[in-house]
Coordinates of C-alpha atoms in Angstrom, one line a residue:
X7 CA -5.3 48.7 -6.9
X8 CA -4.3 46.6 -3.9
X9 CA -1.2 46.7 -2.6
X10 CA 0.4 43.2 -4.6
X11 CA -0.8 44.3 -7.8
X12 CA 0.8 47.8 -6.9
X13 CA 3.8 46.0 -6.7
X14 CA 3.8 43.6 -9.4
X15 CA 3.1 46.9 -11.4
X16 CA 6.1 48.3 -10.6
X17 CA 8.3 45.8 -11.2
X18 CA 6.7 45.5 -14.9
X19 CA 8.0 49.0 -15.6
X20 CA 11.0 48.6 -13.9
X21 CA 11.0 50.8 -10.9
X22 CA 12.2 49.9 -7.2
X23 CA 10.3 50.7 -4.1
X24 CA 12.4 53.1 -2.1
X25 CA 12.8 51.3 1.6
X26 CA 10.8 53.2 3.9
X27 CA 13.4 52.9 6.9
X28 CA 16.8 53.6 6.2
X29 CA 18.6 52.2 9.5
X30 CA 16.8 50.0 12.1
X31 CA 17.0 51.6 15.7
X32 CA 18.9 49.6 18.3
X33 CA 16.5 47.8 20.1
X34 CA 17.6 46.9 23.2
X35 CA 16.4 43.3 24.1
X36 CA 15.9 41.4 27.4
X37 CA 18.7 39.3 29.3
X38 CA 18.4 36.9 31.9
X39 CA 21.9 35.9 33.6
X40 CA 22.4 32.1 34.1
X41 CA 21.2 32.5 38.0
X42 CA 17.3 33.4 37.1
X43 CA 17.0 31.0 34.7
X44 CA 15.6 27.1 36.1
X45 CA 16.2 24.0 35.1
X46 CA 12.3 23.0 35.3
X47 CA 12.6 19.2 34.4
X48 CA 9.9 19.1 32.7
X49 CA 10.4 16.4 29.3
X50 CA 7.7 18.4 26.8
X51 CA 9.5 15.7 23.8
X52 CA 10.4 17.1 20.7
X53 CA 9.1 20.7 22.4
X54 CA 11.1 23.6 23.2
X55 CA 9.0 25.0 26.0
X56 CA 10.0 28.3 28.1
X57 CA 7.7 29.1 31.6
X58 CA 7.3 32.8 32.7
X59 CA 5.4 33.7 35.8
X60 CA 2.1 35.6 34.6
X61 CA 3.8 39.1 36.4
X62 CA 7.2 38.8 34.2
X63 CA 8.7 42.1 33.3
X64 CA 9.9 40.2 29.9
X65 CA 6.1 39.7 28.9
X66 CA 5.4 43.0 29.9
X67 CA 8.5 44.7 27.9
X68 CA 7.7 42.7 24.9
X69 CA 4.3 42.2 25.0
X70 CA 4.3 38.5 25.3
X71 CA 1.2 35.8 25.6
X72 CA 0.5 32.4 26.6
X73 CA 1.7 30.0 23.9
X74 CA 3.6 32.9 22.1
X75 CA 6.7 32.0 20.1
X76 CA 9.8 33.1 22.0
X77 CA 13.4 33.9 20.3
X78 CA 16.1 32.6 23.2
X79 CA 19.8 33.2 22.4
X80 CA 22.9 32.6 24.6
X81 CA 25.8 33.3 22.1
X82 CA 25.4 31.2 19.3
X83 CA 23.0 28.9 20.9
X84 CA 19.4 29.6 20.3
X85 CA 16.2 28.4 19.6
X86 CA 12.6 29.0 19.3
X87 CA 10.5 28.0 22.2
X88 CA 6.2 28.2 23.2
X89 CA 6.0 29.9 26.3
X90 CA 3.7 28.4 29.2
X91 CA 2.4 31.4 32.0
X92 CA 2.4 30.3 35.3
X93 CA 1.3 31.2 38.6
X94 CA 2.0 30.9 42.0
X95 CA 5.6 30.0 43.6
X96 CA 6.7 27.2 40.7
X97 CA 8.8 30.7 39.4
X98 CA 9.5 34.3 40.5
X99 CA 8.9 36.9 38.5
X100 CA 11.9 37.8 37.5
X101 CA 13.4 34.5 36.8
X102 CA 11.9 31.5 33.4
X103 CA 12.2 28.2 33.2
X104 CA 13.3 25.9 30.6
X105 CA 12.0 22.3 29.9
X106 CA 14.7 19.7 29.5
X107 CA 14.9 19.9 26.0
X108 CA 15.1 23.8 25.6
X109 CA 17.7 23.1 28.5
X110 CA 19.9 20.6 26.9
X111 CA 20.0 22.6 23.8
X112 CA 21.1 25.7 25.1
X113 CA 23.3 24.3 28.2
X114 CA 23.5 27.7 29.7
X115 CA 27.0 27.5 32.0
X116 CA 27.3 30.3 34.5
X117 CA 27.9 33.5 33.9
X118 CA 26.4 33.5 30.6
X119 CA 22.9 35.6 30.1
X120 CA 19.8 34.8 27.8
X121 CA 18.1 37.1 25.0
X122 CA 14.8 36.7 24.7
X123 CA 12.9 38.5 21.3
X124 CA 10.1 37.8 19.5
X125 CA 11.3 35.6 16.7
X126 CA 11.6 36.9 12.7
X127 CA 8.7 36.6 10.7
X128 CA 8.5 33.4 8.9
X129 CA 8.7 34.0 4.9
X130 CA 8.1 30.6 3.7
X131 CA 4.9 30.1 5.2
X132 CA 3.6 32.7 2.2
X133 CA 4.4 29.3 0.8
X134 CA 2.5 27.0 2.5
X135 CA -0.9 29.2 2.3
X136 CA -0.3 29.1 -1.4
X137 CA -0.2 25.6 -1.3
X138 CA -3.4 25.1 0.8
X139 CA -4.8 27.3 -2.2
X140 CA -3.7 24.7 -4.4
X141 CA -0.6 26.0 -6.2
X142 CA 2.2 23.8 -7.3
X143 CA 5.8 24.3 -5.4
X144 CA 9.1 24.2 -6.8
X145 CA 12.6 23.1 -5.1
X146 CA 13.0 26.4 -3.7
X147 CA 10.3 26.7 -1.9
X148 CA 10.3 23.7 -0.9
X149 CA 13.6 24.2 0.2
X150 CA 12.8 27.7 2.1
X151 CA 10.1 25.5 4.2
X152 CA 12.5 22.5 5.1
X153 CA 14.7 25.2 6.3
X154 CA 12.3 27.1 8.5
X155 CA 11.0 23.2 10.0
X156 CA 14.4 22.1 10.6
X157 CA 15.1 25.6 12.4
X158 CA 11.9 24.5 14.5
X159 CA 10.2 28.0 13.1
X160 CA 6.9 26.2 12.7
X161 CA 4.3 26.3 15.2
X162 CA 2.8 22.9 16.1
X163 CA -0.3 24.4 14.5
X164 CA 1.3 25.8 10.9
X165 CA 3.5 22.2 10.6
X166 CA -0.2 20.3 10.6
X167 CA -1.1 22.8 7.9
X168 CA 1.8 21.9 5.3
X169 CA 1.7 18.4 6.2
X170 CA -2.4 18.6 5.6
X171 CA -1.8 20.5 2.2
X172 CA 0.2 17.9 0.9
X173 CA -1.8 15.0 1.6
X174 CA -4.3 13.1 -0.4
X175 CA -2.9 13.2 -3.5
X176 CA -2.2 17.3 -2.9
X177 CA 1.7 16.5 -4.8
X178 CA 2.4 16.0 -7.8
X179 CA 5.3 13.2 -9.2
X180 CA 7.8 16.3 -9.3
X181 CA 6.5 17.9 -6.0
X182 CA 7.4 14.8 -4.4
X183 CA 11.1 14.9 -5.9
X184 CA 11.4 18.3 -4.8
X185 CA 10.2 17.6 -1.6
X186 CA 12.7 14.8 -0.6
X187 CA 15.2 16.7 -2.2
X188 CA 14.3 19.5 -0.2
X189 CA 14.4 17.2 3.2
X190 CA 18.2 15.6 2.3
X191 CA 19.4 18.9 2.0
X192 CA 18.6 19.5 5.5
X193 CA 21.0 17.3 7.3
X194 CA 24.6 15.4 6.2
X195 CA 24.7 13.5 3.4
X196 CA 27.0 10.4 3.7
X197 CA 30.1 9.0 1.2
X198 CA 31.0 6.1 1.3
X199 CA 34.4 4.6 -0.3
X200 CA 32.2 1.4 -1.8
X201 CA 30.7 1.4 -5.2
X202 CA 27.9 -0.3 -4.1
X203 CA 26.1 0.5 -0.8
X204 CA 23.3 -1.8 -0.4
X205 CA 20.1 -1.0 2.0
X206 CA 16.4 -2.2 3.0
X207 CA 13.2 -1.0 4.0
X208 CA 10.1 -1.7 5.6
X209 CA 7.1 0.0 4.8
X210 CA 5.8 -1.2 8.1
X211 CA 2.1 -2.5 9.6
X212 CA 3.6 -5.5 10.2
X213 CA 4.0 -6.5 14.4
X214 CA 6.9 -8.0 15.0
X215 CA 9.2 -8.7 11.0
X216 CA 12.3 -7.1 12.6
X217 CA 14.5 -8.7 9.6
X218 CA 16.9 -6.0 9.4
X219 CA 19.3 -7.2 11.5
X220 CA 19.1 -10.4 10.2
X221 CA 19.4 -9.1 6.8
X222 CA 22.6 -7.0 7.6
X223 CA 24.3 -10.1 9.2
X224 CA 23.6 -12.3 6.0
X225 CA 24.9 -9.4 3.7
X226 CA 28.0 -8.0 5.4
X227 CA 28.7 -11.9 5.6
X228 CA 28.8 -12.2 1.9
X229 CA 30.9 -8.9 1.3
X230 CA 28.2 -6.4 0.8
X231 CA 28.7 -2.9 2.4
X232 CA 25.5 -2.3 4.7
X233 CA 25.7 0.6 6.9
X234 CA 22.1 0.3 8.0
X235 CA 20.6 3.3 9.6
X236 CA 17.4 2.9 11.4
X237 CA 14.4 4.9 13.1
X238 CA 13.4 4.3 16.5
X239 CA 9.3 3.8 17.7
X240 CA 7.0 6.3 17.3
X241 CA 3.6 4.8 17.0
X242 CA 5.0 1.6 16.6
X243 CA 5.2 -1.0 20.0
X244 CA 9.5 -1.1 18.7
X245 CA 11.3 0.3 15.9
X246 CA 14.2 -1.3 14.3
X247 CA 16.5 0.8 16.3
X248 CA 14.8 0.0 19.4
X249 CA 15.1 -3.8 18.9
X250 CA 18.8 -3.3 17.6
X251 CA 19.6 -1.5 21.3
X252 CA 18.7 -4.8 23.4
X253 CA 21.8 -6.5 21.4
X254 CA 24.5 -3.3 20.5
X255 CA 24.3 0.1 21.5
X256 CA 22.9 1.9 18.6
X257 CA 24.1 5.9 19.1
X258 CA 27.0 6.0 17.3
X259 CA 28.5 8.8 15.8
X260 CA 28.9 9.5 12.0
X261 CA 33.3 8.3 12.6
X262 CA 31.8 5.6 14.9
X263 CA 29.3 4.3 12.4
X264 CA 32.3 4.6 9.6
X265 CA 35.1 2.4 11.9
X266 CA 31.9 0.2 12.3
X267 CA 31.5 -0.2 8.9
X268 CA 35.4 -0.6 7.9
X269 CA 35.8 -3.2 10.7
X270 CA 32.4 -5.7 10.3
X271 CA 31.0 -4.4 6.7
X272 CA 27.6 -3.1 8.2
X273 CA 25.8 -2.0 11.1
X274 CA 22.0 -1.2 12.7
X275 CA 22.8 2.2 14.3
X276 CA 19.9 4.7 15.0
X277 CA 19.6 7.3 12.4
X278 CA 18.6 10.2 15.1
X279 CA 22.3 10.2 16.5
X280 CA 23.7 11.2 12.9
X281 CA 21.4 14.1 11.5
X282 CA 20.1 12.4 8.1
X283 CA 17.1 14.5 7.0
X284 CA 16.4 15.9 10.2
X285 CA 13.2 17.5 8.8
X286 CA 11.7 13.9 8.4
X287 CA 11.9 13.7 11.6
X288 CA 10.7 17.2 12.3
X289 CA 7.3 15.9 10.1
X290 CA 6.9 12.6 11.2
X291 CA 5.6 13.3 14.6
X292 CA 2.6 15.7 13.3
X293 CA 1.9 13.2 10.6
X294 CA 1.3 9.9 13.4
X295 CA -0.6 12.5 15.2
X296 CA -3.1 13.4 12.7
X297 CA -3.0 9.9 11.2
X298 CA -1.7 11.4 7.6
X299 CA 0.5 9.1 6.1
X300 CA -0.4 9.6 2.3
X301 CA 2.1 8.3 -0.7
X302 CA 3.7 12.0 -1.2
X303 CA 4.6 12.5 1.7
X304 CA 6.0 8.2 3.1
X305 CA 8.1 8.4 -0.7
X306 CA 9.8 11.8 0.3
X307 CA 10.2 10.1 4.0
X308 CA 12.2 7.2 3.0
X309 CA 13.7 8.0 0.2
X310 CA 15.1 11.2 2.0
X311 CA 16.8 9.3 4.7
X312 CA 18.0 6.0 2.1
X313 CA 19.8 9.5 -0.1
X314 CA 20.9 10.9 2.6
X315 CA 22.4 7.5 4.0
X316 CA 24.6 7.2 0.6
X317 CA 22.8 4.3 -0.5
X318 CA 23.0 3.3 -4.0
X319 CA 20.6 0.2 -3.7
X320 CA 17.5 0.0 -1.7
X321 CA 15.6 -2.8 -1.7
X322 CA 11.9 -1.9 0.1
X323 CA 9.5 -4.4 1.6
X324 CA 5.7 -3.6 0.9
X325 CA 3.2 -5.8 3.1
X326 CA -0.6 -6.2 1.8
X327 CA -3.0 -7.4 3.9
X328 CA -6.1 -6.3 5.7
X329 CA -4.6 -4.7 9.2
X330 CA -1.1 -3.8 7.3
X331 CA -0.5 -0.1 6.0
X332 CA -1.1 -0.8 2.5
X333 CA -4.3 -2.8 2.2
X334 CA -4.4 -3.7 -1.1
X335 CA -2.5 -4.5 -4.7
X336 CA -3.5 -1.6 -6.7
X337 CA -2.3 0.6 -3.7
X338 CA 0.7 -1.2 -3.6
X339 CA 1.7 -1.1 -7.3
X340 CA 1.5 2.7 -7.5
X341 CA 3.7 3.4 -4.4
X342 CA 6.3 1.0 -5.9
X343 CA 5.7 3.1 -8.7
X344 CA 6.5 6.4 -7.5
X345 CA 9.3 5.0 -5.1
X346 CA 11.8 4.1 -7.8
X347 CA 10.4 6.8 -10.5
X348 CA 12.0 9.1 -7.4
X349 CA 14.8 7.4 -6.3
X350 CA 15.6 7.3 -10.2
X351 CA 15.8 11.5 -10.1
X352 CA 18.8 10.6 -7.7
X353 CA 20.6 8.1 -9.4
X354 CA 19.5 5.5 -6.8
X355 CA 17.9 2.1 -7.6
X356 CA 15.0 1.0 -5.6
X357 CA 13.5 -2.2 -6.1
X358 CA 10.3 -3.0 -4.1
X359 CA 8.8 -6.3 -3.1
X360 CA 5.3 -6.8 -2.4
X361 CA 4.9 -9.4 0.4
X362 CA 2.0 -11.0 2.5
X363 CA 1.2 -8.8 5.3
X364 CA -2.1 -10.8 6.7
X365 CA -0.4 -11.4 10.1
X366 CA 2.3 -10.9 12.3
X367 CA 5.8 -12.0 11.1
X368 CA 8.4 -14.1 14.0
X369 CA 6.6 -14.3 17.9
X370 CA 7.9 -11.3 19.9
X371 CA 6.4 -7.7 19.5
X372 CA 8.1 -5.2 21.6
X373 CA 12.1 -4.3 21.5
X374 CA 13.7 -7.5 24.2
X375 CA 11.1 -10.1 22.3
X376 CA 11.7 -9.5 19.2
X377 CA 15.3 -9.2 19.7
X378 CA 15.5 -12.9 21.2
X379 CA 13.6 -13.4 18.0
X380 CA 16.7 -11.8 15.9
X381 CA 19.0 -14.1 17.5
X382 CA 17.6 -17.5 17.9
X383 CA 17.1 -17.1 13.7
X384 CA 20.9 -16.3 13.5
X385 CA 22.0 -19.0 16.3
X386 CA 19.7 -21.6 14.3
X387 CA 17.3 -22.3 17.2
X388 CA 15.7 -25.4 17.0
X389 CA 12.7 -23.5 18.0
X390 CA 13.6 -19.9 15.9
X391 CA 10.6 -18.6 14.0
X392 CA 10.5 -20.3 10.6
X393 CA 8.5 -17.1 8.8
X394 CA 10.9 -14.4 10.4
X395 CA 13.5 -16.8 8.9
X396 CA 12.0 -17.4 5.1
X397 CA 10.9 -13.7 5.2
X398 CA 15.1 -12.4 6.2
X399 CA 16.0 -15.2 3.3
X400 CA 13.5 -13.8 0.8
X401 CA 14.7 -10.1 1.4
X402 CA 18.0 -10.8 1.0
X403 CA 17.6 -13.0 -2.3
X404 CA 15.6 -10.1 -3.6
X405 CA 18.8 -7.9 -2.4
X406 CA 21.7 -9.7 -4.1
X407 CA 19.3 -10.0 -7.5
X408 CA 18.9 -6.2 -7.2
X409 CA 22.9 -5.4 -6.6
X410 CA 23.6 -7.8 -9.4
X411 CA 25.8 -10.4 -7.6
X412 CA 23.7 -12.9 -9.0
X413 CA 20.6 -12.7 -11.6
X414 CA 19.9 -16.1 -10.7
X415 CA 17.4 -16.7 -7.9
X416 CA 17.8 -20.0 -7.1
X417 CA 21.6 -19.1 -7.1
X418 CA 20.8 -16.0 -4.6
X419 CA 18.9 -18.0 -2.8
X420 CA 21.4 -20.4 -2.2
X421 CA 24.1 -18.2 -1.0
X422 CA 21.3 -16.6 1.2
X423 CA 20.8 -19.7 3.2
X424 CA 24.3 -21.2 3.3
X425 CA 25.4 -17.9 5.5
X426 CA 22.7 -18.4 7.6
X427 CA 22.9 -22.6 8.0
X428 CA 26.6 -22.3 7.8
X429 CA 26.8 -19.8 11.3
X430 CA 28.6 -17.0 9.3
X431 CA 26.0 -14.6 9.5
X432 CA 25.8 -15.3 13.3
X433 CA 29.8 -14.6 13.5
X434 CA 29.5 -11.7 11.2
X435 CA 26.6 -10.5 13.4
X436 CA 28.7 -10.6 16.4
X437 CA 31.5 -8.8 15.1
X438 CA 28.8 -5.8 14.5
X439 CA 27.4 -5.7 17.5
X440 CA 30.8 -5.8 19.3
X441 CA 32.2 -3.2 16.6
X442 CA 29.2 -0.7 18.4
X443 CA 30.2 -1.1 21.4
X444 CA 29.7 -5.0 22.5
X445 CA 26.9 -7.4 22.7
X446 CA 24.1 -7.2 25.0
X447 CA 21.8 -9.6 26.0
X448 CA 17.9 -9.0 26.4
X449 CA 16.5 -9.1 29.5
X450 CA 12.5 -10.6 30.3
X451 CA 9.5 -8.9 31.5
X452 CA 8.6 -9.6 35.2
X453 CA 5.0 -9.4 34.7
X454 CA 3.9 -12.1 31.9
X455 CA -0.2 -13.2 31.5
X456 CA -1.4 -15.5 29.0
X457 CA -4.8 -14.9 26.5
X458 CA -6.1 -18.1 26.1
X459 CA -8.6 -18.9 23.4
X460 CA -12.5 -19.4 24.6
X461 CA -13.3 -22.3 22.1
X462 CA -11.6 -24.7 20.2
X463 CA -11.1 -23.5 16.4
X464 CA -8.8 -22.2 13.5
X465 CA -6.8 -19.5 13.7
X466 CA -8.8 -17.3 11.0
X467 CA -7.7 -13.6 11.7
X468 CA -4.8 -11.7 13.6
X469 CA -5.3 -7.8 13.7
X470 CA -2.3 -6.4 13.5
X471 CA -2.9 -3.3 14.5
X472 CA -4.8 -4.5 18.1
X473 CA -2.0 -6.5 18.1
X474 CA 0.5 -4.0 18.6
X475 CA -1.7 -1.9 20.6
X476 CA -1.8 -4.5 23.5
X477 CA 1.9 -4.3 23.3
X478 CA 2.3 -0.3 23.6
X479 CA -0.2 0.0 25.9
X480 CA 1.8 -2.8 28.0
X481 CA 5.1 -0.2 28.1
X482 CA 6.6 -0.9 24.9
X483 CA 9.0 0.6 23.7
X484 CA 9.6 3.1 26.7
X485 CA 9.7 -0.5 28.3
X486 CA 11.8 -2.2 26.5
X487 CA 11.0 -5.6 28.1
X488 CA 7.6 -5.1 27.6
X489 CA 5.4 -6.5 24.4
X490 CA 4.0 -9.8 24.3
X491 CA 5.1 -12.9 22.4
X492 CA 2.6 -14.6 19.8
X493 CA 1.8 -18.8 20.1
X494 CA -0.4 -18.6 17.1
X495 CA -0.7 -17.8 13.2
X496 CA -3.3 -18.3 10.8
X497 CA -4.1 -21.8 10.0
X498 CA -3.3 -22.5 13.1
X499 CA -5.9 -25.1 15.0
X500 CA -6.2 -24.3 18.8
X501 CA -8.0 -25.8 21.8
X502 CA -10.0 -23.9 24.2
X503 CA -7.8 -22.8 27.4
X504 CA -4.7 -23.2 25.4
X505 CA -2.4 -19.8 25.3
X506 CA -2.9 -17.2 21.8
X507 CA -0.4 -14.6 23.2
X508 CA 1.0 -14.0 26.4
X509 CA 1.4 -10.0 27.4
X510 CA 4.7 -9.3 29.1
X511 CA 5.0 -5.3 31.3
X512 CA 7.9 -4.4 33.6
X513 CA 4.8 -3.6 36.3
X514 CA 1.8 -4.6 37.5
X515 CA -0.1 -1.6 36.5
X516 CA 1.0 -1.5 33.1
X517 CA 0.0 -5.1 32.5
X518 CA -3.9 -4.4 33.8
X519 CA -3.6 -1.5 31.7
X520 CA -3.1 -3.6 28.4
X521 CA -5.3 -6.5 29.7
X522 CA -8.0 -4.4 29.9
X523 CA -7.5 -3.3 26.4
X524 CA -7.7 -7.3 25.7
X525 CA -10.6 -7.7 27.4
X526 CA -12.8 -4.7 25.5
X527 CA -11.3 -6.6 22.1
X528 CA -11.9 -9.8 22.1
X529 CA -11.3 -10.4 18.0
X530 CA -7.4 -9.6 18.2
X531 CA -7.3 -13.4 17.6
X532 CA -9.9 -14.9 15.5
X533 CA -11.1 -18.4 15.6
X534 CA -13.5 -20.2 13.3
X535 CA -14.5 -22.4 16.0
X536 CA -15.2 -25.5 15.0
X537 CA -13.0 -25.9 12.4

């Protein structure tokens, strides 16, 4: 008999397994006082890295390796950190460095010492194996591993391996619910005095469509309560958050977001600053690195942070098209399907709209461009991107028809476009951004080249995805300014020499970086020449 049916053995008959140590030893563990510990400035990103020279008395007393996990407490402070060895003068042995994250975390002061300890095993990843195995998981566990990602207990290594066993169709309709009720349970959960709290969401693959903040503006400006929270860049060349920042700041507080809110009706602030279903964004990193982005595990994204957000009515965006993230119908239809089937387990409405995602939507890709994109739609620019425009007015026609203010679309419609023609989105727009902290205005890029088009033709094709590749690998969004701005859309008849899209970087070298890319991809843009 091996030792788990030993055990399930006994606990048929009833009998208890006497513990086999009765009191733990004292085990003294290792301090270092605030002056042997070094600030290494070192930004490892969502990391917690420690560095220990390779003849450390701390590896030695507890026996630890290169990339082992390390236990570091000052008081109440701790946190789980992979240790890097190093040699050579960077560190003495008896002192260990901190990257800037561990750093910030811990903010050792002076005359405070650190623990260091190998961390506790990890339970739930019992879990996690069983799930690789194929079993089905509950709430609970679910909730035991959300709690052990949040607490940063998972390797880089065993993260990839939960976010791999739940992919490709690995969760079932009432894994999923578990799941994202699992990952709101991890961070705050907001109230809000307003019966109805109204919200949107992009399922993304689109460059450029930054409606949000042109959405918000239109609905606050007919009475709705919108406190929009929003995620900044990760693959992306700007996230909503990102483009909000050129115009407001966006890291506001959960009271700041709230006087926000009482004062102007809605805001764009950045979710990160608040702590909504903080394992999300735990997950989310490992699942852009490996590519997974499977229906399971995108419904328990947004609908996690949407619950978490105290929204009651959530109106999501789903592009189709070729180079968007959902390439077809059929896909389509079945994640609208399990969207509201989940947000129904939580009392929240979801409505989603399918919508054409074969190109680019407004010019700008990249957080300044498509900013200046956001505003000359709300200032009524003679010039302002007419599909960023119909696709804000769609959205929020959909939005209204979802809350109920109207059932009538022609009626929604109608109110839709009178706050926008009328300027009282653009004056409810102001009164947000100056409610965050005041209103900003985007600056340009100093480097600027245009792609011109070889032949005369038809616009036939814009990649999407190239698209916004030229724009990261110009700077954006670490460069805010950086991006490029989009002369062309499908349909679209051109003559050779004149501009497609012109590339914008904040240097010289960032610009030859994404030309380059341009040059090895010629079909970003494609022309049926001749036509």
């Amino acid at each position: 008999m091996n030792r788990a049916d030993g055990a399930a053995s006994m606990a048929e008959h009833g009998a208890v397994c006497p513990s086999l140590v009765e009191t733990l030893p004292d085990i003294p563990r290792p301090v270092l006082p605030y002056e042997r510990l070094r600030r290494i400035g070192i930004d490892t990103g969502d990391e917690y890295v420690i560095y220990l020279h390779e003849d450390s008395p701390l590896c030695r007393a507890e026996g630890f390796g290169a990339h082992s996990r390390v236990q570091i407490a000052i008081g109440e402070r701790q946190l789980l950190a992979r240790l890097n060895m190093v040699r050579g003068a960077m560190l003495t042995a008896e002192e260990a460095g901190l990257s800037e994250p561990a750093w910030l975390r811990l903010n050792p002061q002076p005359g405070e010492s650190a623990m260091f300890a190998h961390p506790a095993s990890i339970e739930s990843l019992a879990l996690v194996r069983g799930k690789i195995h194929g079993l089905a998981l509950d709430s609970g566990a679910f909730a035991a591993i959300m709690r052990d990602v949040v607490a940063r207990r998972y390797s880089g290594l065993e993260l990839a391996a939960f976010v791999t066993a739940c992919a490709n169709g690995h969760l079932s309709l009432q894994e999923i619910s578990a799941l994202t009720g699992a990952m709101v349970d991890t961070g705050l959960h907001l109230h809000w005095p307003y019966e109805v709290v109204a919200d949107k969401h992009c399922i993304g693959g689109l460059a450029g469509n930054r409606t949000t903040p042109i959405v918000v503006a239109i609905a606050a400006s007919l009475g709705l309560a919108m406190p929009k929270t929003s995620s900044r860049a990760i693959t992306s060349p700007a996230g909503t958050a990102d483009t909000m920042e050129m115009l407001a700041p966006v890291d506001l507080s959960l009271e700041q977001m709230r006087r926000v809110v009482e004062r102007a009706g809605g805001c764009v602030a950045w979710g990160g600053s608040i702590g909504l279903s903080p394992a999300d964004d735990v997950m989310i990193h490992v699942e852009r690195a490996l590519d997974i982005d499977s229906e399971g595990q995108l419904v328990a994204s947004v609908l996690s942070k949407k619950i978490a957000a105290g929204s009651t009515h959530v109106l999501i965006d789903i592009p189709v098209g070729p180079s968007a993230k959902v390439r077809s119908q059929a896909e389509a239809d079945s994640l609208a399907a399990c969207l509201q089937r989940v947000a129904a387990d939580f009392g929240m409405r979801v409505q989603c709209l399918v919508t054409d995602g074969s190109q680019p939507i407004g010019r700008g890709v990249g957080p300044a461009l498509e900013a200046r994109d956001v505003l000359s739609v709300l200032r009524r620019d003679a010039d302002a991107p007419a599909d960023l425009r119909e696709r804000a007015l769609l959205l929020v026609t959909s939005l209204l028809q979802l809350i109920g203010v109207t059932r009538n679309r022609d009626s929604a419609r109608a109110m839709a476009t009178q706050a926008l023609d009328s300027g009282a989105a653009w004056v409810q727009f102001q009164k947000i951004c100056e409610a965050q902290g005041g209103m900003r205005t985007p600056g340009k890029a100093a480097q600027q080249y245009p792609v011109l088009a070889s032949v005369a033709g038809r616009v036939a094709a814009i990649d999407n995805r190239q698209l916004s590749r030229v724009a990261k690998l110009a700077g954006a969004p670490m460069a805010p300014l950086a991006g490029l701005e989009l002369h062309v859309h499908l349909g679209d008849c051109t003559e050779a020499g004149q501009p497609m899209f012109t590339v914008h970087a904040q240097t010289r070298g960032e610009l030859a970086y994404a030309m380059e890319y341009v040059q090895r991809h010629p079909c970003i843009v494609t022309l049926a020449a001749g036509a």
